[in-house]
Amino acid sequence: MGRLGELEPVPRRSTVEIISDELRSAIMYGSLAPGSQLGEADLAARLGVSRGPLREAMQRLVQEGLLRSEPHRGLFVITLAEDDVEDVYLARLAIERAACRMIMARNRGEALVRLTEALQALVTAAGQRDRIAMSDADQAFHQVLVASSGSPRLERMAQTLLVEARMCLNALQEKYPEPDDLVEEHRKLVDAISDGDEERLLRLIEEHMTDSIERLRTPAV
């Protein structure tokens, strides 16, 4: 990304990329439910695309780990259990810690502008007490955090993990943080970046992920 306000060419997206995004979104929101089989003809009709780019997009999601291939049976959406929570969030921690270090070393000012905007969207969703909007804004915040690192590889790795994290939350929605708590957790991250306090930022991102693991693993009362 260039300097703030600098115009850059708009990236062109292929049909395969667009289909991949549609499939990820359907998996994330549960319209393609965990464990469900993907019917090629049905999906091609629903998306209004030919089977060639659809197959390529589905194979891309197999490589990402969101779909699994079973010989002689076809493709299925992965199923995540509570045991997967720790693995997902520890992987996210590794990526987001690296992103935080890069932000503090390279482009803290730009990251602060983008994350402040993402935080405001989370504040708005929390004020509406809309759990889906809160989840969307929460995910968008972390996407911006990783993207602000300037590393396309970290961004690619984070993409699948954020979808998997959302799948965990869909199954365990009653354990999602209270709106005010969620906002405060993210506000502290922005404040640490604003203050230039890398040590505090890294501690907060670790607490954010480990607290999520504990919250999602603890039986609901």
Coordinates of N, CA and C in Angstrom, one line a residue:
M1 N 0.8 -1.2 0.0 CA 0.0 0.0 0.0 C 0.9 1.2 0.0
G2 N 0.5 2.3 -0.8 CA 1.3 3.5 -0.9 C 1.1 4.4 0.3
R3 N 1.6 5.7 0.1 CA 1.4 6.7 1.2 C 0.0 7.0 1.2
L4 N -0.5 7.5 2.4 CA -1.8 7.9 2.6 C -2.3 8.9 1.6
G5 N -3.4 8.7 0.9 CA -3.9 9.6 -0.1 C -3.4 9.4 -1.5
E6 N -2.4 8.5 -1.6 CA -1.8 8.3 -2.9 C -2.6 7.3 -3.7
L7 N -2.9 7.7 -5.0 CA -3.7 6.9 -5.8 C -2.9 5.7 -6.4
E8 N -3.5 4.5 -6.4 CA -2.8 3.4 -6.9 C -3.7 2.6 -7.8
P9 N -3.2 1.8 -8.7 CA -4.0 1.0 -9.6 C -5.0 0.1 -8.8
V10 N -6.2 0.0 -9.3 CA -7.2 -0.9 -8.7 C -6.9 -2.3 -9.1
P11 N -6.7 -3.3 -8.2 CA -6.4 -4.6 -8.6 C -7.6 -5.3 -9.3
R12 N -7.3 -6.0 -10.4 CA -8.4 -6.8 -11.1 C -8.5 -8.1 -10.5
R13 N -9.7 -8.6 -10.2 CA -9.9 -9.9 -9.6 C -10.4 -10.9 -10.6
S14 N -9.8 -12.1 -10.6 CA -10.3 -13.1 -11.5 C -11.6 -13.7 -11.0
T15 N -12.2 -14.4 -12.0 CA -13.5 -15.1 -11.6 C -13.2 -16.1 -10.5
V16 N -12.1 -16.8 -10.5 CA -11.8 -17.8 -9.5 C -11.7 -17.1 -8.1
E17 N -11.0 -16.0 -8.1 CA -10.9 -15.2 -6.8 C -12.3 -14.8 -6.3
I18 N -13.2 -14.4 -7.2 CA -14.5 -14.0 -6.7 C -15.3 -15.2 -6.2
I19 N -15.2 -16.3 -6.9 CA -15.9 -17.5 -6.5 C -15.3 -18.0 -5.1
S20 N -14.0 -18.0 -5.0 CA -13.4 -18.4 -3.7 C -13.9 -17.5 -2.6
D21 N -14.0 -16.2 -2.8 CA -14.5 -15.4 -1.7 C -15.9 -15.7 -1.4
E22 N -16.8 -16.0 -2.4 CA -18.2 -16.4 -2.1 C -18.2 -17.6 -1.3
L23 N -17.4 -18.6 -1.7 CA -17.4 -19.9 -0.9 C -16.9 -19.7 0.5
R24 N -15.9 -18.9 0.7 CA -15.4 -18.6 2.0 C -16.5 -18.0 2.9
S25 N -17.2 -17.0 2.3 CA -18.2 -16.3 3.0 C -19.3 -17.2 3.4
A26 N -19.7 -18.1 2.5 CA -20.8 -19.1 2.7 C -20.4 -20.0 3.9
I27 N -19.1 -20.4 3.9 CA -18.6 -21.3 5.0 C -18.6 -20.5 6.3
M28 N -18.1 -19.3 6.2 CA -18.0 -18.5 7.4 C -19.3 -18.3 8.1
Y29 N -20.3 -17.9 7.3 CA -21.6 -17.6 7.9 C -22.5 -18.8 8.1
G30 N -22.1 -20.0 7.6 CA -22.8 -21.2 7.9 C -23.8 -21.6 6.8
S31 N -23.9 -20.9 5.7 CA -24.9 -21.3 4.7 C -24.4 -22.5 4.0
L32 N -23.1 -22.7 4.0 CA -22.5 -24.0 3.6 C -22.0 -24.6 5.0
A33 N -22.9 -25.4 5.6 CA -22.7 -25.9 6.9 C -21.5 -26.8 7.1
P34 N -20.9 -26.8 8.3 CA -19.8 -27.7 8.6 C -20.3 -29.2 8.3
G35 N -19.4 -29.9 7.6 CA -19.7 -31.3 7.3 C -20.6 -31.5 6.0
S36 N -21.1 -30.4 5.4 CA -21.9 -30.6 4.3 C -21.1 -30.8 3.0
Q37 N -21.7 -31.6 2.1 CA -21.1 -31.9 0.8 C -21.4 -30.9 -0.2
L38 N -20.4 -30.5 -1.0 CA -20.5 -29.5 -2.1 C -20.9 -30.2 -3.4
G39 N -22.1 -29.9 -3.9 CA -22.5 -30.4 -5.2 C -22.1 -29.5 -6.3
E40 N -21.2 -29.9 -7.2 CA -20.7 -29.0 -8.2 C -21.8 -28.4 -9.1
A41 N -22.7 -29.2 -9.5 CA -23.7 -28.7 -10.4 C -24.6 -27.7 -9.7
D42 N -25.0 -28.0 -8.5 CA -25.8 -27.1 -7.7 C -25.1 -25.8 -7.4
L43 N -23.9 -25.8 -7.0 CA -23.1 -24.6 -6.8 C -22.9 -23.8 -8.0
A44 N -22.6 -24.4 -9.1 CA -22.4 -23.7 -10.4 C -23.7 -22.9 -10.7
A45 N -24.9 -23.6 -10.5 CA -26.1 -23.0 -10.9 C -26.4 -21.8 -9.9
R46 N -26.2 -22.0 -8.6 CA -26.5 -21.0 -7.6 C -25.6 -19.7 -7.8
L47 N -24.3 -20.0 -8.2 CA -23.4 -18.9 -8.4 C -23.5 -18.3 -9.8
G48 N -24.1 -19.0 -10.7 CA -24.2 -18.5 -12.1 C -22.8 -18.5 -12.8
V49 N -22.0 -19.6 -12.5 CA -20.7 -19.7 -13.1 C -20.6 -21.1 -13.8
S50 N -19.5 -21.2 -14.6 CA -19.3 -22.5 -15.3 C -18.5 -23.3 -14.3
R51 N -18.4 -24.6 -14.6 CA -17.8 -25.5 -13.6 C -16.3 -25.4 -13.5
G52 N -15.6 -25.0 -14.6 CA -14.2 -24.9 -14.6 C -13.6 -24.0 -13.5
P53 N -14.0 -22.7 -13.5 CA -13.5 -21.8 -12.4 C -14.0 -22.2 -11.0
L54 N -15.2 -22.8 -11.0 CA -15.7 -23.3 -9.7 C -14.8 -24.4 -9.1
R55 N -14.4 -25.4 -10.0 CA -13.6 -26.4 -9.6 C -12.2 -25.9 -9.0
E56 N -11.7 -24.9 -9.8 CA -10.4 -24.3 -9.4 C -10.6 -23.6 -8.0
A57 N -11.7 -22.9 -7.8 CA -11.9 -22.2 -6.6 C -12.1 -23.2 -5.4
M58 N -12.8 -24.3 -5.7 CA -12.9 -25.3 -4.6 C -11.6 -25.9 -4.3
Q59 N -10.8 -26.2 -5.2 CA -9.5 -26.7 -5.0 C -8.6 -25.8 -4.2
R60 N -8.8 -24.5 -4.4 CA -8.1 -23.5 -3.7 C -8.5 -23.6 -2.2
L61 N -9.8 -23.8 -1.9 CA -10.2 -23.9 -0.5 C -9.8 -25.2 0.1
V62 N -9.6 -26.2 -0.7 CA -9.0 -27.5 -0.2 C -7.6 -27.2 0.3
Q63 N -6.8 -26.5 -0.5 CA -5.5 -26.2 -0.1 C -5.4 -25.3 1.1
E64 N -6.4 -24.4 1.3 CA -6.5 -23.6 2.4 C -6.9 -24.3 3.7
G65 N -7.5 -25.5 3.5 CA -8.0 -26.3 4.6 C -9.4 -26.1 5.0
L66 N -10.2 -25.3 4.2 CA -11.6 -25.1 4.5 C -12.5 -26.1 4.0
L67 N -12.0 -26.8 3.0 CA -12.7 -28.0 2.4 C -11.8 -29.2 2.5
R68 N -12.4 -30.4 2.6 CA -11.7 -31.6 2.6 C -12.2 -32.5 1.5
S69 N -11.3 -33.2 0.9 CA -11.6 -34.1 -0.2 C -11.6 -35.5 0.3
E70 N -12.7 -36.2 0.0 CA -12.8 -37.7 0.3 C -12.8 -38.5 -1.0
P71 N -11.9 -39.4 -1.1 CA -11.8 -40.2 -2.4 C -13.2 -40.9 -2.7
H72 N -13.6 -40.8 -3.9 CA -14.9 -41.4 -4.4 C -16.1 -40.8 -3.8
R73 N -16.0 -39.8 -3.0 CA -17.2 -39.2 -2.4 C -17.3 -37.7 -2.8
G74 N -16.2 -36.9 -2.8 CA -16.3 -35.5 -3.2 C -15.7 -34.6 -2.1
L75 N -16.2 -33.4 -2.2 CA -15.7 -32.3 -1.3 C -16.7 -32.0 -0.2
F76 N -16.1 -31.8 1.0 CA -17.0 -31.5 2.2 C -16.4 -30.3 2.9
V77 N -17.3 -29.5 3.5 CA -16.9 -28.4 4.4 C -16.3 -29.0 5.7
I78 N -15.2 -28.5 6.2 CA -14.5 -29.0 7.4 C -15.5 -28.8 8.6
T79 N -15.3 -29.7 9.5 CA -16.0 -29.6 10.8 C -15.0 -29.2 11.9
L80 N -15.3 -28.2 12.7 CA -14.4 -27.8 13.8 C -15.1 -28.2 15.1
A81 N -14.3 -28.8 16.0 CA -14.8 -29.1 17.3 C -14.1 -28.1 18.3
E82 N -14.5 -28.2 19.6 CA -13.9 -27.3 20.6 C -12.4 -27.6 20.7
D83 N -12.0 -28.8 20.4 CA -10.6 -29.1 20.5 C -9.8 -28.3 19.5
D84 N -10.4 -27.9 18.4 CA -9.7 -27.1 17.4 C -9.5 -25.6 17.8
V85 N -10.2 -25.2 18.8 CA -10.2 -23.8 19.2 C -8.7 -23.3 19.5
E86 N -8.1 -24.1 20.4 CA -6.7 -23.7 20.8 C -5.8 -23.6 19.6
D87 N -5.9 -24.6 18.7 CA -5.0 -24.6 17.5 C -5.2 -23.4 16.7
V88 N -6.5 -23.0 16.4 CA -6.8 -21.9 15.6 C -6.3 -20.6 16.2
Y89 N -6.5 -20.4 17.5 CA -6.2 -19.1 18.1 C -4.7 -19.0 18.4
L90 N -4.0 -20.1 18.6 CA -2.5 -20.0 18.8 C -1.9 -19.7 17.4
A91 N -2.4 -20.3 16.3 CA -1.9 -19.9 15.0 C -2.2 -18.5 14.7
R92 N -3.3 -18.0 15.0 CA -3.6 -16.6 14.9 C -2.7 -15.7 15.7
L93 N -2.4 -16.1 16.9 CA -1.5 -15.4 17.7 C -0.1 -15.2 17.1
A94 N 0.4 -16.3 16.5 CA 1.7 -16.3 15.9 C 1.7 -15.3 14.7
I95 N 0.7 -15.3 13.9 CA 0.6 -14.4 12.8 C 0.4 -12.9 13.2
E96 N -0.5 -12.7 14.2 CA -0.8 -11.3 14.6 C 0.3 -10.7 15.4
R97 N 1.1 -11.5 16.2 CA 2.3 -11.0 16.9 C 3.3 -10.5 15.8
A98 N 3.5 -11.3 14.8 CA 4.4 -10.9 13.8 C 3.9 -9.6 13.1
A99 N 2.6 -9.6 12.8 CA 2.1 -8.4 12.2 C 2.3 -7.1 13.1
C100 N 2.1 -7.3 14.4 CA 2.2 -6.2 15.3 C 3.7 -5.7 15.3
R101 N 4.6 -6.6 15.3 CA 6.0 -6.2 15.3 C 6.4 -5.4 14.0
M102 N 5.8 -5.9 12.9 CA 6.1 -5.2 11.6 C 5.4 -3.8 11.6
I103 N 4.3 -3.7 12.2 CA 3.6 -2.4 12.3 C 4.4 -1.4 13.1
M104 N 4.9 -1.9 14.2 CA 5.6 -0.9 15.1 C 7.0 -0.5 14.4
A105 N 7.5 -1.4 13.6 CA 8.8 -1.1 13.0 C 8.7 -0.3 11.7
R106 N 7.5 -0.4 11.0 CA 7.5 0.2 9.7 C 6.5 1.3 9.5
N107 N 5.2 1.0 9.8 CA 4.2 2.0 9.4 C 3.1 2.1 10.5
R108 N 3.5 2.5 11.6 CA 2.6 2.7 12.8 C 1.5 3.7 12.5
G109 N 1.9 4.8 11.9 CA 1.0 5.9 11.6 C -0.2 5.5 10.7
E110 N 0.2 4.8 9.6 CA -0.9 4.3 8.7 C -1.8 3.3 9.4
A111 N -1.2 2.4 10.1 CA -1.9 1.3 10.8 C -2.9 2.0 11.8
L112 N -2.4 3.0 12.5 CA -3.3 3.6 13.5 C -4.5 4.3 12.8
V113 N -4.3 4.9 11.7 CA -5.5 5.5 11.0 C -6.5 4.4 10.6
R114 N -6.0 3.3 10.0 CA -6.9 2.2 9.6 C -7.5 1.5 10.7
L115 N -6.8 1.3 11.8 CA -7.4 0.5 12.9 C -8.3 1.4 13.7
T116 N -8.1 2.7 13.8 CA -9.1 3.6 14.5 C -10.4 3.5 13.8
E117 N -10.4 3.5 12.4 CA -11.6 3.4 11.7 C -12.3 2.0 11.9
A118 N -11.5 1.0 11.9 CA -12.0 -0.4 12.2 C -12.6 -0.5 13.6
L119 N -12.0 0.2 14.5 CA -12.5 0.2 15.9 C -13.8 0.9 16.0
Q120 N -14.0 2.0 15.3 CA -15.2 2.7 15.3 C -16.4 1.9 14.7
A121 N -16.1 1.1 13.7 CA -17.1 0.2 13.2 C -17.5 -0.8 14.3
L122 N -16.6 -1.3 15.0 CA -16.9 -2.2 16.1 C -17.7 -1.6 17.2
V123 N -17.4 -0.3 17.5 CA -18.1 0.4 18.5 C -19.6 0.6 18.1
T124 N -19.8 0.9 16.8 CA -21.1 1.0 16.3 C -21.9 -0.3 16.4
A125 N -21.3 -1.4 16.0 CA -21.9 -2.7 16.0 C -22.3 -3.1 17.5
A126 N -21.3 -2.8 18.4 CA -21.6 -3.1 19.8 C -22.7 -2.3 20.4
G127 N -22.8 -1.0 19.9 CA -23.9 -0.2 20.4 C -25.3 -0.7 20.0
Q128 N -25.3 -1.4 18.8 CA -26.6 -2.0 18.3 C -26.9 -3.3 19.0
R129 N -25.9 -3.9 19.7 CA -26.0 -5.2 20.3 C -26.3 -6.3 19.3
D130 N -25.8 -6.1 18.1 CA -26.0 -7.0 17.0 C -24.8 -8.0 16.9
R131 N -25.0 -9.2 17.3 CA -23.9 -10.2 17.4 C -23.2 -10.5 16.1
I132 N -24.0 -10.6 15.0 CA -23.5 -10.8 13.7 C -22.6 -9.6 13.3
A133 N -23.2 -8.4 13.4 CA -22.4 -7.2 13.1 C -21.1 -7.1 13.9
M134 N -21.2 -7.5 15.2 CA -20.1 -7.4 16.1 C -19.0 -8.4 15.6
S135 N -19.4 -9.6 15.2 CA -18.5 -10.6 14.7 C -17.8 -10.1 13.4
D136 N -18.6 -9.5 12.5 CA -18.1 -9.0 11.3 C -17.0 -7.9 11.6
A137 N -17.4 -7.0 12.5 CA -16.5 -5.8 12.8 C -15.2 -6.3 13.5
D138 N -15.4 -7.3 14.4 CA -14.2 -8.0 15.1 C -13.3 -8.6 14.0
Q139 N -13.8 -9.3 13.1 CA -13.0 -10.0 12.1 C -12.3 -8.9 11.2
A140 N -13.1 -7.9 10.8 CA -12.5 -6.8 10.0 C -11.4 -6.1 10.7
F141 N -11.5 -5.9 12.0 CA -10.4 -5.3 12.7 C -9.1 -6.1 12.6
H142 N -9.2 -7.4 12.8 CA -8.0 -8.2 12.8 C -7.5 -8.4 11.3
Q143 N -8.4 -8.3 10.4 CA -7.9 -8.3 9.0 C -7.1 -7.1 8.7
V144 N -7.6 -5.9 9.2 CA -6.9 -4.7 9.0 C -5.5 -4.7 9.7
L145 N -5.5 -5.3 10.9 CA -4.3 -5.4 11.7 C -3.2 -6.1 10.9
V146 N -3.6 -7.3 10.4 CA -2.6 -8.1 9.7 C -2.2 -7.4 8.3
A147 N -3.2 -6.8 7.7 CA -2.9 -6.2 6.4 C -2.0 -5.0 6.6
S148 N -2.1 -4.3 7.7 CA -1.3 -3.1 8.0 C 0.1 -3.5 8.2
S149 N 0.4 -4.7 8.4 CA 1.8 -5.2 8.5 C 2.6 -5.0 7.2
G150 N 1.8 -4.9 6.0 CA 2.4 -4.9 4.7 C 2.9 -6.2 4.2
S151 N 2.6 -7.3 4.9 CA 3.1 -8.6 4.4 C 1.9 -9.4 3.8
P152 N 2.0 -9.6 2.5 CA 0.9 -10.3 1.8 C 0.9 -11.8 2.3
R153 N 2.0 -12.3 2.7 CA 2.0 -13.7 3.1 C 1.3 -13.9 4.5
L154 N 1.6 -13.0 5.4 CA 0.8 -13.0 6.7 C -0.7 -12.8 6.4
E155 N -1.0 -12.0 5.5 CA -2.4 -11.7 5.2 C -3.1 -12.9 4.6
R156 N -2.4 -13.7 3.7 CA -3.0 -14.9 3.2 C -3.2 -15.9 4.3
M157 N -2.2 -16.1 5.1 CA -2.3 -17.1 6.2 C -3.4 -16.7 7.2
A158 N -3.6 -15.5 7.4 CA -4.6 -15.0 8.4 C -6.0 -15.2 7.8
Q159 N -6.2 -15.2 6.5 CA -7.5 -15.3 5.9 C -8.2 -16.5 6.3
T160 N -7.6 -17.7 6.1 CA -8.2 -19.0 6.5 C -8.5 -19.1 8.0
L161 N -7.5 -18.6 8.8 CA -7.7 -18.7 10.2 C -8.8 -17.9 10.7
L162 N -9.1 -16.7 10.1 CA -10.2 -15.9 10.5 C -11.5 -16.5 10.2
V163 N -11.6 -17.2 9.1 CA -12.8 -18.0 8.7 C -13.0 -19.1 9.7
E164 N -11.9 -19.8 10.1 CA -12.1 -20.9 11.0 C -12.5 -20.4 12.4
A165 N -11.9 -19.2 12.8 CA -12.3 -18.6 14.1 C -13.8 -18.3 14.1
R166 N -14.2 -17.8 13.0 CA -15.7 -17.4 12.9 C -16.5 -18.7 13.0
M167 N -16.1 -19.8 12.4 CA -16.8 -21.0 12.5 C -16.9 -21.5 13.9
C168 N -15.8 -21.3 14.7 CA -15.8 -21.7 16.1 C -16.9 -20.8 16.8
L169 N -16.9 -19.5 16.5 CA -17.8 -18.6 17.2 C -19.3 -18.9 16.8
N170 N -19.5 -19.3 15.6 CA -20.9 -19.7 15.1 C -21.4 -20.8 16.0
A171 N -20.5 -21.8 16.3 CA -20.9 -23.0 17.0 C -21.1 -22.7 18.5
L172 N -20.3 -21.6 19.0 CA -20.3 -21.3 20.4 C -20.6 -19.9 20.7
Q173 N -21.7 -19.4 20.0 CA -22.1 -18.0 20.0 C -22.4 -17.5 21.5
E174 N -22.9 -18.4 22.3 CA -23.2 -17.9 23.7 C -22.0 -17.5 24.5
K175 N -20.8 -17.9 24.0 CA -19.6 -17.6 24.7 C -18.9 -16.3 24.2
Y176 N -19.5 -15.6 23.2 CA -18.9 -14.4 22.7 C -18.9 -13.3 23.7
P177 N -17.8 -12.5 23.7 CA -17.7 -11.5 24.8 C -18.9 -10.5 24.8
E178 N -19.1 -9.9 25.9 CA -20.1 -8.8 26.0 C -19.6 -7.6 25.2
P179 N -20.6 -6.9 24.6 CA -20.2 -5.8 23.7 C -19.2 -4.8 24.2
D180 N -19.4 -4.4 25.5 CA -18.4 -3.4 26.0 C -17.1 -4.0 26.2
D181 N -17.0 -5.3 26.6 CA -15.7 -5.9 26.8 C -15.0 -6.1 25.5
L182 N -15.7 -6.4 24.5 CA -15.1 -6.6 23.2 C -14.5 -5.3 22.7
V183 N -15.2 -4.3 22.8 CA -14.7 -2.9 22.4 C -13.5 -2.6 23.2
E184 N -13.5 -2.8 24.5 CA -12.4 -2.4 25.3 C -11.1 -3.2 25.0
E185 N -11.3 -4.5 24.7 CA -10.1 -5.3 24.3 C -9.4 -4.7 23.1
H186 N -10.2 -4.3 22.1 CA -9.7 -3.8 20.8 C -9.2 -2.3 21.0
R187 N -9.8 -1.6 21.8 CA -9.4 -0.2 22.1 C -8.0 -0.2 22.7
K188 N -7.7 -1.1 23.6 CA -6.4 -1.2 24.2 C -5.3 -1.5 23.2
L189 N -5.6 -2.3 22.2 CA -4.7 -2.6 21.1 C -4.3 -1.3 20.4
V190 N -5.4 -0.6 20.0 CA -5.2 0.7 19.3 C -4.4 1.7 20.1
D191 N -4.7 1.8 21.4 CA -4.0 2.7 22.3 C -2.5 2.3 22.4
A192 N -2.2 1.0 22.4 CA -0.8 0.6 22.5 C 0.0 1.0 21.3
I193 N -0.7 0.9 20.1 CA 0.0 1.3 18.9 C 0.2 2.8 18.9
S194 N -0.9 3.5 19.3 CA -0.8 5.0 19.4 C 0.3 5.5 20.3
D195 N 0.5 4.8 21.4 CA 1.6 5.1 22.4 C 3.0 4.6 22.0
G196 N 3.0 3.8 20.9 CA 4.3 3.3 20.5 C 4.9 2.3 21.4
D197 N 4.0 1.6 22.2 CA 4.5 0.7 23.2 C 4.4 -0.8 22.7
E198 N 5.5 -1.2 22.0 CA 5.4 -2.6 21.4 C 5.3 -3.7 22.5
E199 N 6.0 -3.6 23.6 CA 5.9 -4.6 24.6 C 4.4 -4.8 25.1
R200 N 3.8 -3.6 25.3 CA 2.3 -3.7 25.8 C 1.5 -4.3 24.7
L201 N 1.7 -3.9 23.4 CA 0.9 -4.4 22.3 C 1.0 -5.9 22.2
L202 N 2.3 -6.4 22.3 CA 2.4 -7.8 22.1 C 1.8 -8.6 23.3
R203 N 1.9 -8.0 24.5 CA 1.2 -8.6 25.6 C -0.3 -8.7 25.5
L204 N -0.8 -7.6 25.0 CA -2.3 -7.5 24.8 C -2.8 -8.4 23.7
I205 N -2.1 -8.6 22.6 CA -2.5 -9.5 21.6 C -2.5 -10.9 22.1
E206 N -1.5 -11.2 22.9 CA -1.4 -12.6 23.4 C -2.6 -12.8 24.4
E207 N -2.8 -11.9 25.3 CA -4.0 -12.0 26.2 C -5.3 -12.1 25.4
H208 N -5.4 -11.4 24.4 CA -6.6 -11.4 23.6 C -6.9 -12.8 23.0
M209 N -5.8 -13.4 22.5 CA -6.0 -14.8 21.9 C -6.2 -15.8 23.0
T210 N -5.4 -15.8 24.1 CA -5.5 -16.8 25.1 C -6.8 -16.7 25.9
D211 N -7.3 -15.5 26.1 CA -8.6 -15.3 26.7 C -9.7 -15.9 25.8
S212 N -9.5 -15.7 24.5 CA -10.5 -16.3 23.6 C -10.5 -17.8 23.7
I213 N -9.4 -18.4 23.8 CA -9.3 -19.9 24.0 C -10.0 -20.3 25.3
E214 N -9.7 -19.6 26.4 CA -10.3 -20.0 27.6 C -11.8 -19.8 27.6
R215 N -12.3 -18.7 27.0 CA -13.7 -18.4 27.0 C -14.5 -19.4 26.2
L216 N -13.9 -19.8 25.0 CA -14.6 -20.7 24.1 C -14.5 -22.2 24.7
R217 N -13.5 -22.5 25.5 CA -13.4 -23.8 26.0 C -14.2 -24.0 27.3
T218 N -14.5 -22.9 28.0 CA -15.2 -23.0 29.3 C -16.7 -23.3 29.0
P219 N -17.3 -24.3 29.7 CA -18.7 -24.6 29.5 C -19.6 -23.4 29.9
A220 N -20.6 -23.1 29.0 CA -21.5 -22.0 29.3 C -22.3 -22.3 30.5
V221 N -22.5 -21.2 31.3 CA -23.3 -21.4 32.6 C -24.8 -21.4 32.3

